[in-house]
XYZ file of C-alpha atoms in Angstrom:
132
model
C -200.625 -148.544 127.476
C -199.487 -152.104 128.141
C -197.403 -152.747 131.233
C -198.400 -149.487 132.963
C -200.447 -149.436 136.134
C -203.679 -147.491 136.142
C -203.896 -143.966 137.518
C -202.322 -142.506 139.611
C -199.175 -143.966 138.039
C -199.660 -141.700 135.069
C -199.449 -137.995 134.603
C -202.385 -137.238 132.384
C -202.701 -133.895 130.712
C -206.023 -134.585 129.070
C -206.178 -131.313 127.199
C -203.016 -132.109 125.268
C -203.460 -135.895 125.187
C -200.004 -136.398 126.729
C -199.484 -139.402 129.017
C -196.175 -140.027 130.808
C -195.179 -142.632 133.422
C -194.851 -141.207 136.935
C -192.814 -142.729 139.780
C -194.695 -143.560 142.999
C -192.993 -140.795 144.997
C -194.255 -138.253 142.471
C -197.801 -139.649 142.724
C -197.753 -139.064 146.471
C -196.348 -135.569 146.032
C -199.028 -134.706 143.455
C -201.781 -135.937 145.797
C -200.353 -133.879 148.672
C -200.212 -130.770 146.474
C -203.789 -131.509 145.418
C -204.915 -131.769 149.034
C -203.218 -128.481 149.910
C -204.860 -126.793 146.926
C -208.282 -128.189 147.834
C -207.878 -126.804 151.338
C -207.095 -123.334 149.986
C -210.730 -122.635 149.154
C -209.960 -119.105 148.022
C -207.793 -120.613 145.278
C -209.637 -123.728 144.117
C -213.084 -123.255 145.615
C -213.818 -127.007 145.509
C -214.654 -127.450 149.212
C -217.136 -124.594 149.035
C -219.487 -126.812 147.008
C -218.294 -130.422 147.394
C -217.794 -132.824 150.282
C -214.382 -134.349 149.674
C -213.040 -137.410 151.535
C -210.320 -136.516 154.019
C -211.209 -132.812 154.081
C -213.465 -130.946 156.476
C -216.408 -129.689 154.478
C -220.142 -129.524 155.019
C -220.821 -128.311 151.491
C -223.926 -129.593 149.747
C -224.249 -127.562 146.554
C -222.212 -129.933 144.380
C -222.160 -133.727 144.555
C -220.328 -135.529 147.354
C -217.056 -136.731 145.838
C -216.783 -139.881 147.977
C -216.265 -142.786 145.596
C -215.636 -140.607 142.538
C -212.393 -142.475 141.785
C -214.302 -145.735 141.434
C -216.917 -144.148 139.159
C -214.739 -142.107 136.824
C -211.459 -142.442 134.957
C -208.788 -139.893 135.846
C -208.933 -138.334 132.382
C -212.716 -137.902 132.641
C -212.359 -136.335 136.071
C -209.655 -134.000 134.731
C -211.927 -132.928 131.865
C -214.887 -132.386 134.218
C -212.811 -130.197 136.540
C -211.264 -128.347 133.596
C -214.660 -127.389 132.146
C -217.812 -129.264 133.169
C -219.771 -127.239 130.614
C -218.563 -129.682 127.946
C -220.788 -132.312 129.618
C -223.545 -130.088 130.939
C -223.874 -126.586 129.510
C -226.119 -125.616 132.441
C -223.742 -126.701 135.207
C -223.062 -124.400 138.140
C -219.478 -125.666 138.396
C -217.066 -122.986 137.249
C -214.561 -123.930 134.559
C -211.062 -124.016 136.008
C -209.105 -124.190 132.741
C -211.257 -122.080 130.449
C -211.889 -118.385 130.252
C -214.237 -118.617 127.281
C -217.909 -117.565 127.335
C -217.866 -116.246 130.893
C -219.927 -113.293 132.100
C -219.408 -110.676 134.777
C -215.699 -111.343 135.264
C -213.763 -108.990 137.540
C -211.195 -106.949 135.608
C -208.235 -108.649 137.349
C -209.504 -112.067 136.138
C -210.191 -111.079 132.521
C -208.395 -113.532 130.208
C -207.164 -115.733 133.086
C -208.145 -119.211 134.257
C -208.806 -120.216 137.870
C -206.157 -122.952 137.796
C -203.392 -124.248 135.543
C -203.303 -127.825 134.168
C -200.714 -128.965 136.737
C -203.018 -127.868 139.573
C -205.967 -129.756 138.102
C -203.696 -132.799 137.763
C -202.790 -132.533 141.449
C -206.461 -132.312 142.461
C -207.213 -135.375 140.335
C -204.255 -137.207 141.929
C -205.724 -136.521 145.377
C -209.215 -137.604 144.384
C -207.962 -140.768 142.678
C -205.968 -141.681 145.776
C -208.472 -140.764 148.503
C -211.953 -140.637 146.967
C -212.335 -144.361 146.230
């Protein structure tokens, strides 16, 4: 989109293809919500597997996310977090926005997703701001 700055000046909901301009104060707020969500490992789980810049984590199962913002576009990162199985069917990373083709799901999680699109957006906002 001409005249728009690159991420994080955009709200990108990759699943719906919707892109809207976002004021700078909202970018900062999204990144802060993303950081808070990343720190709540029982909710997002990200720090259990990934080292993430600015967060205390010694995890080594998943890749270190330092520099991910310089290697990936925000929309690609969103899609990978939403359901990495679209890129690698054998990935260990759980899908956060899909409840399809899962096995051994606890009854209270049947038919639910781990996160909602706005939460994935906030995580991406944090990574795009701090994982350069």
